[in-house]
């Protein structure tokens, strides 16, 4: 069953991060398919493997699951394939599977629910084109997990003159704000800034930071976020936040929480 309030989102450090390390031929082949006939699949607790028995079992379970949820047969279940230059132990080895050859109805149905958990396999069903991401980074170094003070430290950077101008330039070309006041768009974007804190067993405070994307340009978003990830966030009340190295949850691959804090295993009926 879908939990009250919906499933937790899988946050990524880049909209295209799920395709890192994937063979160009794999991507070219998949993108040659007709629109709305493919579903990307992030299998829970899966990392790229050349264990044929494991991959065969996953393929069999995915085929059964998609037959159940779509009522269709004859589609292809395709494992990830790394680029030749990707090191065998690299963190950039791909883990996304793809279901090819579904009807548009089945594709829409699988993606609309998003997350599926069966007795033998649990996975996220994702669209071929990933949306812009709201997750910016995770901070460490603050002496307390006071979300209001951490938010104020981040806002200090976002309120710098050059940063304000950069934001307004991006918002001016954002289709959602066409014909609207850019100042109002800026205010709404800044108001969307959100902080989620957690404390580790050793007492360390971590803060994941989110904001509504101010642009739909992937290139511009990357430039802006790359700049934010170089900064230090000083609160002058609870210390300074430093951007933590990106780490994916081993279960769902989200970058917004640690593996032992993954929310999916705590969802009633989740079989991951």
PDB file of C-alpha atoms in Angstrom:
ATOM      1  CA  UNK A   1       0.000   0.000   0.000  1.00  0.00           C
ATOM      2  CA  UNK A   2       1.055   3.596  -0.602  1.00  0.00           C
ATOM      3  CA  UNK A   3       1.949   5.154   2.776  1.00  0.00           C
ATOM      4  CA  UNK A   4       0.025   8.157   4.029  1.00  0.00           C
ATOM      5  CA  UNK A   5       1.672  11.217   2.538  1.00  0.00           C
ATOM      6  CA  UNK A   6       3.232   9.174  -0.265  1.00  0.00           C
ATOM      7  CA  UNK A   7       6.604   7.501  -0.640  1.00  0.00           C
ATOM      8  CA  UNK A   8       9.754   9.426   0.312  1.00  0.00           C
ATOM      9  CA  UNK A   9      11.550  10.846  -2.736  1.00  0.00           C
ATOM     10  CA  UNK A  10      14.948   9.656  -3.925  1.00  0.00           C
ATOM     11  CA  UNK A  11      17.182  12.724  -4.008  1.00  0.00           C
ATOM     12  CA  UNK A  12      20.176  12.821  -6.351  1.00  0.00           C
ATOM     13  CA  UNK A  13      23.205  15.093  -6.460  1.00  0.00           C
ATOM     14  CA  UNK A  14      22.636  15.660 -10.184  1.00  0.00           C
ATOM     15  CA  UNK A  15      19.580  15.062 -12.394  1.00  0.00           C
ATOM     16  CA  UNK A  16      21.594  12.669 -14.574  1.00  0.00           C
ATOM     17  CA  UNK A  17      23.548  10.955 -11.805  1.00  0.00           C
ATOM     18  CA  UNK A  18      21.688   7.674 -12.259  1.00  0.00           C
ATOM     19  CA  UNK A  19      23.337   7.359 -15.684  1.00  0.00           C
ATOM     20  CA  UNK A  20      26.893   7.956 -14.489  1.00  0.00           C
ATOM     21  CA  UNK A  21      29.253   5.361 -15.875  1.00  0.00           C
ATOM     22  CA  UNK A  22      26.632   3.931 -18.231  1.00  0.00           C
ATOM     23  CA  UNK A  23      27.828   2.849 -21.670  1.00  0.00           C
ATOM     24  CA  UNK A  24      27.075   5.420 -24.350  1.00  0.00           C
ATOM     25  CA  UNK A  25      25.753   2.660 -26.615  1.00  0.00           C
ATOM     26  CA  UNK A  26      23.296   1.617 -23.873  1.00  0.00           C
ATOM     27  CA  UNK A  27      21.963   5.162 -23.595  1.00  0.00           C
ATOM     28  CA  UNK A  28      21.858   5.693 -27.352  1.00  0.00           C
ATOM     29  CA  UNK A  29      19.884   2.477 -27.818  1.00  0.00           C
ATOM     30  CA  UNK A  30      17.384   3.263 -25.068  1.00  0.00           C
ATOM     31  CA  UNK A  31      16.855   6.832 -26.256  1.00  0.00           C
ATOM     32  CA  UNK A  32      16.053   5.511 -29.727  1.00  0.00           C
ATOM     33  CA  UNK A  33      12.881   3.904 -28.349  1.00  0.00           C
ATOM     34  CA  UNK A  34       9.512   5.519 -28.879  1.00  0.00           C
ATOM     35  CA  UNK A  35       8.428   7.932 -26.121  1.00  0.00           C
ATOM     36  CA  UNK A  36       6.583   6.444 -23.141  1.00  0.00           C
ATOM     37  CA  UNK A  37       7.659   2.854 -23.794  1.00  0.00           C
ATOM     38  CA  UNK A  38      10.559   2.562 -21.317  1.00  0.00           C
ATOM     39  CA  UNK A  39      10.764   2.557 -17.528  1.00  0.00           C
ATOM     40  CA  UNK A  40      14.039   3.046 -15.687  1.00  0.00           C
ATOM     41  CA  UNK A  41      14.274   0.806 -12.630  1.00  0.00           C
ATOM     42  CA  UNK A  42      16.331   1.406  -9.497  1.00  0.00           C
ATOM     43  CA  UNK A  43      16.364  -1.939  -7.705  1.00  0.00           C
ATOM     44  CA  UNK A  44      16.507  -1.570  -3.938  1.00  0.00           C
ATOM     45  CA  UNK A  45      19.838  -2.717  -2.463  1.00  0.00           C
ATOM     46  CA  UNK A  46      21.404  -3.364  -5.876  1.00  0.00           C
ATOM     47  CA  UNK A  47      24.872  -2.369  -7.021  1.00  0.00           C
ATOM     48  CA  UNK A  48      26.326  -3.159 -10.432  1.00  0.00           C
ATOM     49  CA  UNK A  49      27.371  -6.774 -10.552  1.00  0.00           C
ATOM     50  CA  UNK A  50      28.639  -9.255 -13.111  1.00  0.00           C
ATOM     51  CA  UNK A  51      27.294 -12.125 -11.041  1.00  0.00           C
ATOM     52  CA  UNK A  52      25.184 -13.830 -13.697  1.00  0.00           C
ATOM     53  CA  UNK A  53      23.121 -15.746 -11.156  1.00  0.00           C
ATOM     54  CA  UNK A  54      22.230 -12.571  -9.257  1.00  0.00           C
ATOM     55  CA  UNK A  55      21.423 -10.609 -12.405  1.00  0.00           C
ATOM     56  CA  UNK A  56      19.399 -13.488 -13.789  1.00  0.00           C
ATOM     57  CA  UNK A  57      17.341 -13.642 -10.605  1.00  0.00           C
ATOM     58  CA  UNK A  58      16.750  -9.873 -10.661  1.00  0.00           C
ATOM     59  CA  UNK A  59      15.729 -10.001 -14.328  1.00  0.00           C
ATOM     60  CA  UNK A  60      13.302 -12.828 -13.614  1.00  0.00           C
ATOM     61  CA  UNK A  61      11.795 -11.002 -10.641  1.00  0.00           C
ATOM     62  CA  UNK A  62      11.480  -7.737 -12.565  1.00  0.00           C
ATOM     63  CA  UNK A  63       9.804  -9.497 -15.465  1.00  0.00           C
ATOM     64  CA  UNK A  64       7.294 -11.104 -13.113  1.00  0.00           C
ATOM     65  CA  UNK A  65       6.677  -7.803 -11.295  1.00  0.00           C
ATOM     66  CA  UNK A  66       6.048  -5.856 -14.506  1.00  0.00           C
ATOM     67  CA  UNK A  67       3.785  -8.590 -15.829  1.00  0.00           C
ATOM     68  CA  UNK A  68       1.749  -8.231 -12.641  1.00  0.00           C
ATOM     69  CA  UNK A  69       1.582  -4.443 -12.593  1.00  0.00           C
ATOM     70  CA  UNK A  70       1.061  -3.979 -16.343  1.00  0.00           C
ATOM     71  CA  UNK A  71      -0.736  -7.116 -17.497  1.00  0.00           C
ATOM     72  CA  UNK A  72       1.679  -7.184 -20.453  1.00  0.00           C
ATOM     73  CA  UNK A  73       4.319  -9.581 -21.733  1.00  0.00           C
ATOM     74  CA  UNK A  74       7.010  -9.564 -24.396  1.00  0.00           C
ATOM     75  CA  UNK A  75       8.950  -6.569 -23.063  1.00  0.00           C
ATOM     76  CA  UNK A  76      12.720  -6.572 -22.508  1.00  0.00           C
ATOM     77  CA  UNK A  77      14.420  -6.427 -19.109  1.00  0.00           C
ATOM     78  CA  UNK A  78      17.836  -4.838 -19.612  1.00  0.00           C
ATOM     79  CA  UNK A  79      20.612  -4.699 -16.984  1.00  0.00           C
ATOM     80  CA  UNK A  80      23.029  -1.780 -16.635  1.00  0.00           C
ATOM     81  CA  UNK A  81      26.130  -1.797 -18.815  1.00  0.00           C
ATOM     82  CA  UNK A  82      29.184   0.283 -17.841  1.00  0.00           C
ATOM     83  CA  UNK A  83      31.334   2.220 -20.250  1.00  0.00           C
ATOM     84  CA  UNK A  84      34.582   0.424 -21.090  1.00  0.00           C
ATOM     85  CA  UNK A  85      36.634   3.085 -19.309  1.00  0.00           C
ATOM     86  CA  UNK A  86      34.770   2.686 -15.994  1.00  0.00           C
ATOM     87  CA  UNK A  87      36.938   1.022 -13.356  1.00  0.00           C
ATOM     88  CA  UNK A  88      35.602  -2.232 -11.929  1.00  0.00           C
ATOM     89  CA  UNK A  89      35.501  -0.867  -8.378  1.00  0.00           C
ATOM     90  CA  UNK A  90      34.504   2.652  -9.325  1.00  0.00           C
ATOM     91  CA  UNK A  91      31.718   4.363  -7.421  1.00  0.00           C
ATOM     92  CA  UNK A  92      30.362   5.478 -10.770  1.00  0.00           C
ATOM     93  CA  UNK A  93      29.398   1.994 -11.903  1.00  0.00           C
ATOM     94  CA  UNK A  94      25.780   2.215 -13.099  1.00  0.00           C
ATOM     95  CA  UNK A  95      22.952   0.424 -11.316  1.00  0.00           C
ATOM     96  CA  UNK A  96      19.875   1.410 -13.347  1.00  0.00           C
ATOM     97  CA  UNK A  97      17.940  -1.291 -15.203  1.00  0.00           C
ATOM     98  CA  UNK A  98      15.448  -0.492 -17.944  1.00  0.00           C
ATOM     99  CA  UNK A  99      12.214  -2.142 -19.027  1.00  0.00           C
ATOM    100  CA  UNK A 100      11.803  -1.639 -22.789  1.00  0.00           C
ATOM    101  CA  UNK A 101       8.809  -2.223 -24.996  1.00  0.00           C
ATOM    102  CA  UNK A 102       5.930  -1.410 -22.662  1.00  0.00           C
ATOM    103  CA  UNK A 103       2.750   0.269 -23.819  1.00  0.00           C
ATOM    104  CA  UNK A 104       2.346   3.970 -22.952  1.00  0.00           C
ATOM    105  CA  UNK A 105      -0.434   2.990 -20.549  1.00  0.00           C
ATOM    106  CA  UNK A 106       1.787   0.547 -18.656  1.00  0.00           C
ATOM    107  CA  UNK A 107       4.689   3.003 -18.627  1.00  0.00           C
ATOM    108  CA  UNK A 108       2.514   5.751 -17.185  1.00  0.00           C
ATOM    109  CA  UNK A 109       1.025   3.405 -14.594  1.00  0.00           C
ATOM    110  CA  UNK A 110       4.415   2.169 -13.369  1.00  0.00           C
ATOM    111  CA  UNK A 111       5.933   5.651 -13.128  1.00  0.00           C
ATOM    112  CA  UNK A 112       2.850   7.289 -11.601  1.00  0.00           C
ATOM    113  CA  UNK A 113       3.059   5.093  -8.507  1.00  0.00           C
ATOM    114  CA  UNK A 114       6.839   5.341  -8.538  1.00  0.00           C
ATOM    115  CA  UNK A 115       7.718   2.722  -5.931  1.00  0.00           C
ATOM    116  CA  UNK A 116       6.837  -0.956  -5.935  1.00  0.00           C
ATOM    117  CA  UNK A 117       7.540  -3.670  -3.395  1.00  0.00           C
ATOM    118  CA  UNK A 118       6.878  -7.346  -4.058  1.00  0.00           C
ATOM    119  CA  UNK A 119       7.908 -10.331  -1.910  1.00  0.00           C
ATOM    120  CA  UNK A 120      10.922 -11.000  -4.147  1.00  0.00           C
ATOM    121  CA  UNK A 121      11.957  -7.503  -5.259  1.00  0.00           C
ATOM    122  CA  UNK A 122      11.455  -3.814  -4.473  1.00  0.00           C
ATOM    123  CA  UNK A 123      12.271  -0.973  -6.838  1.00  0.00           C
ATOM    124  CA  UNK A 124      11.638   2.573  -7.994  1.00  0.00           C
ATOM    125  CA  UNK A 125      10.044   3.002 -11.435  1.00  0.00           C
ATOM    126  CA  UNK A 126      11.460   6.167 -12.976  1.00  0.00           C
ATOM    127  CA  UNK A 127      10.933   8.173 -16.171  1.00  0.00           C
ATOM    128  CA  UNK A 128      13.618   8.202 -18.832  1.00  0.00           C
ATOM    129  CA  UNK A 129      14.125  11.940 -18.361  1.00  0.00           C
ATOM    130  CA  UNK A 130      14.985  12.868 -14.791  1.00  0.00           C
ATOM    131  CA  UNK A 131      13.538  16.033 -13.226  1.00  0.00           C
ATOM    132  CA  UNK A 132      15.630  18.858 -11.814  1.00  0.00           C
ATOM    133  CA  UNK A 133      16.708  18.198  -8.256  1.00  0.00           C
ATOM    134  CA  UNK A 134      15.851  20.177  -5.130  1.00  0.00           C
ATOM    135  CA  UNK A 135      18.666  18.696  -3.003  1.00  0.00           C
ATOM    136  CA  UNK A 136      21.684  21.016  -2.908  1.00  0.00           C
ATOM    137  CA  UNK A 137      24.114  19.418  -0.451  1.00  0.00           C
ATOM    138  CA  UNK A 138      24.579  18.031   3.043  1.00  0.00           C
ATOM    139  CA  UNK A 139      26.458  20.102   5.605  1.00  0.00           C
ATOM    140  CA  UNK A 140      28.558  18.969   8.547  1.00  0.00           C
ATOM    141  CA  UNK A 141      30.401  20.981  11.175  1.00  0.00           C
ATOM    142  CA  UNK A 142      27.542  22.702  12.980  1.00  0.00           C
ATOM    143  CA  UNK A 143      27.647  22.249  16.748  1.00  0.00           C
ATOM    144  CA  UNK A 144      23.870  21.966  17.016  1.00  0.00           C
ATOM    145  CA  UNK A 145      21.106  20.711  14.774  1.00  0.00           C
ATOM    146  CA  UNK A 146      19.135  23.951  15.006  1.00  0.00           C
ATOM    147  CA  UNK A 147      17.385  24.052  11.635  1.00  0.00           C
ATOM    148  CA  UNK A 148      16.403  27.716  11.924  1.00  0.00           C
ATOM    149  CA  UNK A 149      19.980  28.845  12.557  1.00  0.00           C
ATOM    150  CA  UNK A 150      21.369  26.575   9.841  1.00  0.00           C
ATOM    151  CA  UNK A 151      18.816  27.948   7.390  1.00  0.00           C
ATOM    152  CA  UNK A 152      19.864  31.485   8.334  1.00  0.00           C
ATOM    153  CA  UNK A 153      23.512  30.629   7.636  1.00  0.00           C
ATOM    154  CA  UNK A 154      22.632  29.372   4.153  1.00  0.00           C
ATOM    155  CA  UNK A 155      20.325  32.318   3.515  1.00  0.00           C
ATOM    156  CA  UNK A 156      23.210  34.680   4.260  1.00  0.00           C
ATOM    157  CA  UNK A 157      24.996  33.300   1.199  1.00  0.00           C
ATOM    158  CA  UNK A 158      21.882  33.333  -0.977  1.00  0.00           C
ATOM    159  CA  UNK A 159      21.267  36.981  -0.077  1.00  0.00           C
ATOM    160  CA  UNK A 160      24.649  38.145  -1.369  1.00  0.00           C
ATOM    161  CA  UNK A 161      24.270  40.690  -4.171  1.00  0.00           C
ATOM    162  CA  UNK A 162      25.953  38.560  -6.830  1.00  0.00           C
ATOM    163  CA  UNK A 163      23.982  35.480  -5.793  1.00  0.00           C
ATOM    164  CA  UNK A 164      20.709  37.436  -5.895  1.00  0.00           C
ATOM    165  CA  UNK A 165      21.514  38.654  -9.397  1.00  0.00           C
ATOM    166  CA  UNK A 166      22.396  35.132 -10.514  1.00  0.00           C
ATOM    167  CA  UNK A 167      19.127  33.797  -9.137  1.00  0.00           C
ATOM    168  CA  UNK A 168      17.079  36.513 -10.830  1.00  0.00           C
ATOM    169  CA  UNK A 169      18.815  35.876 -14.151  1.00  0.00           C
ATOM    170  CA  UNK A 170      17.880  32.190 -13.956  1.00  0.00           C
ATOM    171  CA  UNK A 171      14.328  32.904 -12.823  1.00  0.00           C
ATOM    172  CA  UNK A 172      13.813  35.399 -15.666  1.00  0.00           C
ATOM    173  CA  UNK A 173      13.968  32.536 -18.184  1.00  0.00           C
ATOM    174  CA  UNK A 174      12.075  29.984 -16.080  1.00  0.00           C
ATOM    175  CA  UNK A 175       8.816  29.079 -17.891  1.00  0.00           C
ATOM    176  CA  UNK A 176       6.914  28.805 -14.607  1.00  0.00           C
ATOM    177  CA  UNK A 177       7.479  32.505 -13.912  1.00  0.00           C
ATOM    178  CA  UNK A 178       6.784  33.874 -17.377  1.00  0.00           C
ATOM    179  CA  UNK A 179       4.896  37.151 -17.111  1.00  0.00           C
ATOM    180  CA  UNK A 180       5.370  37.330 -13.349  1.00  0.00           C
ATOM    181  CA  UNK A 181       7.448  39.618 -11.171  1.00  0.00           C
ATOM    182  CA  UNK A 182      11.019  38.338 -10.938  1.00  0.00           C
ATOM    183  CA  UNK A 183      11.293  39.802  -7.449  1.00  0.00           C
ATOM    184  CA  UNK A 184       8.238  37.792  -6.414  1.00  0.00           C
ATOM    185  CA  UNK A 185       9.730  34.688  -8.023  1.00  0.00           C
ATOM    186  CA  UNK A 186      12.950  35.275  -6.102  1.00  0.00           C
ATOM    187  CA  UNK A 187      11.061  35.616  -2.830  1.00  0.00           C
ATOM    188  CA  UNK A 188       9.147  32.384  -3.453  1.00  0.00           C
ATOM    189  CA  UNK A 189      12.331  30.528  -4.356  1.00  0.00           C
ATOM    190  CA  UNK A 190      14.133  31.676  -1.212  1.00  0.00           C
ATOM    191  CA  UNK A 191      11.099  30.800   0.894  1.00  0.00           C
ATOM    192  CA  UNK A 192      11.337  27.238  -0.428  1.00  0.00           C
ATOM    193  CA  UNK A 193      14.751  26.791   1.234  1.00  0.00           C
ATOM    194  CA  UNK A 194      14.419  23.840   3.595  1.00  0.00           C
ATOM    195  CA  UNK A 195      16.781  22.115   6.027  1.00  0.00           C
ATOM    196  CA  UNK A 196      16.515  18.586   7.434  1.00  0.00           C
ATOM    197  CA  UNK A 197      18.880  17.642  10.247  1.00  0.00           C
ATOM    198  CA  UNK A 198      20.051  14.355  11.685  1.00  0.00           C
ATOM    199  CA  UNK A 199      22.501  13.454  14.438  1.00  0.00           C
ATOM    200  CA  UNK A 200      24.906  10.536  14.202  1.00  0.00           C
ATOM    201  CA  UNK A 201      25.738   8.224  17.080  1.00  0.00           C
ATOM    202  CA  UNK A 202      29.054  10.051  17.571  1.00  0.00           C
ATOM    203  CA  UNK A 203      27.216  13.338  18.089  1.00  0.00           C
ATOM    204  CA  UNK A 204      27.927  14.812  14.645  1.00  0.00           C
ATOM    205  CA  UNK A 205      25.134  16.945  13.229  1.00  0.00           C
ATOM    206  CA  UNK A 206      24.317  16.714   9.525  1.00  0.00           C
ATOM    207  CA  UNK A 207      21.990  19.014   7.619  1.00  0.00           C
ATOM    208  CA  UNK A 208      20.541  18.225   4.195  1.00  0.00           C
ATOM    209  CA  UNK A 209      19.594  21.367   2.283  1.00  0.00           C
ATOM    210  CA  UNK A 210      16.845  21.688  -0.337  1.00  0.00           C
ATOM    211  CA  UNK A 211      15.467  24.484  -2.503  1.00  0.00           C
ATOM    212  CA  UNK A 212      13.068  24.727  -5.425  1.00  0.00           C
ATOM    213  CA  UNK A 213      15.228  24.690  -8.604  1.00  0.00           C
ATOM    214  CA  UNK A 214      15.449  28.252  -9.973  1.00  0.00           C
ATOM    215  CA  UNK A 215      16.082  27.081 -13.533  1.00  0.00           C
ATOM    216  CA  UNK A 216      15.267  24.282 -15.956  1.00  0.00           C
ATOM    217  CA  UNK A 217      18.627  24.641 -17.676  1.00  0.00           C
ATOM    218  CA  UNK A 218      20.749  21.698 -16.582  1.00  0.00           C
ATOM    219  CA  UNK A 219      23.970  23.493 -17.488  1.00  0.00           C
ATOM    220  CA  UNK A 220      23.068  26.598 -15.480  1.00  0.00           C
ATOM    221  CA  UNK A 221      21.795  24.548 -12.538  1.00  0.00           C
ATOM    222  CA  UNK A 222      25.086  22.662 -12.426  1.00  0.00           C
ATOM    223  CA  UNK A 223      27.110  25.891 -12.479  1.00  0.00           C
ATOM    224  CA  UNK A 224      25.035  27.387  -9.681  1.00  0.00           C
ATOM    225  CA  UNK A 225      25.053  24.306  -7.461  1.00  0.00           C
ATOM    226  CA  UNK A 226      28.780  23.747  -8.039  1.00  0.00           C
ATOM    227  CA  UNK A 227      29.403  27.261  -6.705  1.00  0.00           C
ATOM    228  CA  UNK A 228      27.212  26.667  -3.651  1.00  0.00           C
ATOM    229  CA  UNK A 229      29.068  23.434  -2.901  1.00  0.00           C
ATOM    230  CA  UNK A 230      32.388  25.297  -2.670  1.00  0.00           C
ATOM    231  CA  UNK A 231      31.168  27.635   0.057  1.00  0.00           C
ATOM    232  CA  UNK A 232      31.329  27.536   3.846  1.00  0.00           C
ATOM    233  CA  UNK A 233      28.148  28.416   5.714  1.00  0.00           C
ATOM    234  CA  UNK A 234      28.840  30.479   8.832  1.00  0.00           C
ATOM    235  CA  UNK A 235      26.126  30.951  11.435  1.00  0.00           C
ATOM    236  CA  UNK A 236      28.158  32.856  14.079  1.00  0.00           C
ATOM    237  CA  UNK A 237      25.943  31.084  16.590  1.00  0.00           C
ATOM    238  CA  UNK A 238      26.453  27.334  16.174  1.00  0.00           C
ATOM    239  CA  UNK A 239      29.649  27.116  14.148  1.00  0.00           C
ATOM    240  CA  UNK A 240      30.278  26.716  10.435  1.00  0.00           C
ATOM    241  CA  UNK A 241      28.759  24.242   8.011  1.00  0.00           C
ATOM    242  CA  UNK A 242      31.026  22.536   5.489  1.00  0.00           C
ATOM    243  CA  UNK A 243      29.716  20.705   2.447  1.00  0.00           C
ATOM    244  CA  UNK A 244      30.029  16.979   3.022  1.00  0.00           C
ATOM    245  CA  UNK A 245      31.180  14.595   0.295  1.00  0.00           C
ATOM    246  CA  UNK A 246      28.250  13.054  -1.549  1.00  0.00           C
ATOM    247  CA  UNK A 247      27.322   9.604  -0.257  1.00  0.00           C
ATOM    248  CA  UNK A 248      24.501   7.475  -1.611  1.00  0.00           C
ATOM    249  CA  UNK A 249      22.237   5.314   0.505  1.00  0.00           C
ATOM    250  CA  UNK A 250      23.116   1.696  -0.278  1.00  0.00           C
ATOM    251  CA  UNK A 251      19.428   0.822  -0.319  1.00  0.00           C
ATOM    252  CA  UNK A 252      17.517   3.433  -2.330  1.00  0.00           C
ATOM    253  CA  UNK A 253      20.547   5.455  -3.635  1.00  0.00           C
ATOM    254  CA  UNK A 254      19.239   8.768  -2.256  1.00  0.00           C
ATOM    255  CA  UNK A 255      21.939  11.245  -1.234  1.00  0.00           C
ATOM    256  CA  UNK A 256      19.778  12.934   1.410  1.00  0.00           C
ATOM    257  CA  UNK A 257      20.194  10.330   4.151  1.00  0.00           C
ATOM    258  CA  UNK A 258      22.632   7.692   5.363  1.00  0.00           C
ATOM    259  CA  UNK A 259      22.006   4.021   4.666  1.00  0.00           C
ATOM    260  CA  UNK A 260      21.031   3.104   8.229  1.00  0.00           C
ATOM    261  CA  UNK A 261      18.492   5.956   8.207  1.00  0.00           C
ATOM    262  CA  UNK A 262      16.816   4.926   4.947  1.00  0.00           C
ATOM    263  CA  UNK A 263      13.053   5.434   5.358  1.00  0.00           C
ATOM    264  CA  UNK A 264      11.953   2.696   2.948  1.00  0.00           C
ATOM    265  CA  UNK A 265      12.502  -0.357   5.207  1.00  0.00           C
ATOM    266  CA  UNK A 266      10.300   1.325   7.818  1.00  0.00           C
ATOM    267  CA  UNK A 267       7.340   1.590   5.438  1.00  0.00           C
ATOM    268  CA  UNK A 268       4.674  -1.022   6.306  1.00  0.00           C
ATOM    269  CA  UNK A 269       4.625  -3.706   3.625  1.00  0.00           C
ATOM    270  CA  UNK A 270       8.019  -2.790   2.158  1.00  0.00           C
ATOM    271  CA  UNK A 271       9.956  -5.951   1.318  1.00  0.00           C
ATOM    272  CA  UNK A 272      13.373  -4.493   0.486  1.00  0.00           C
TER     273      UNK A 272
END
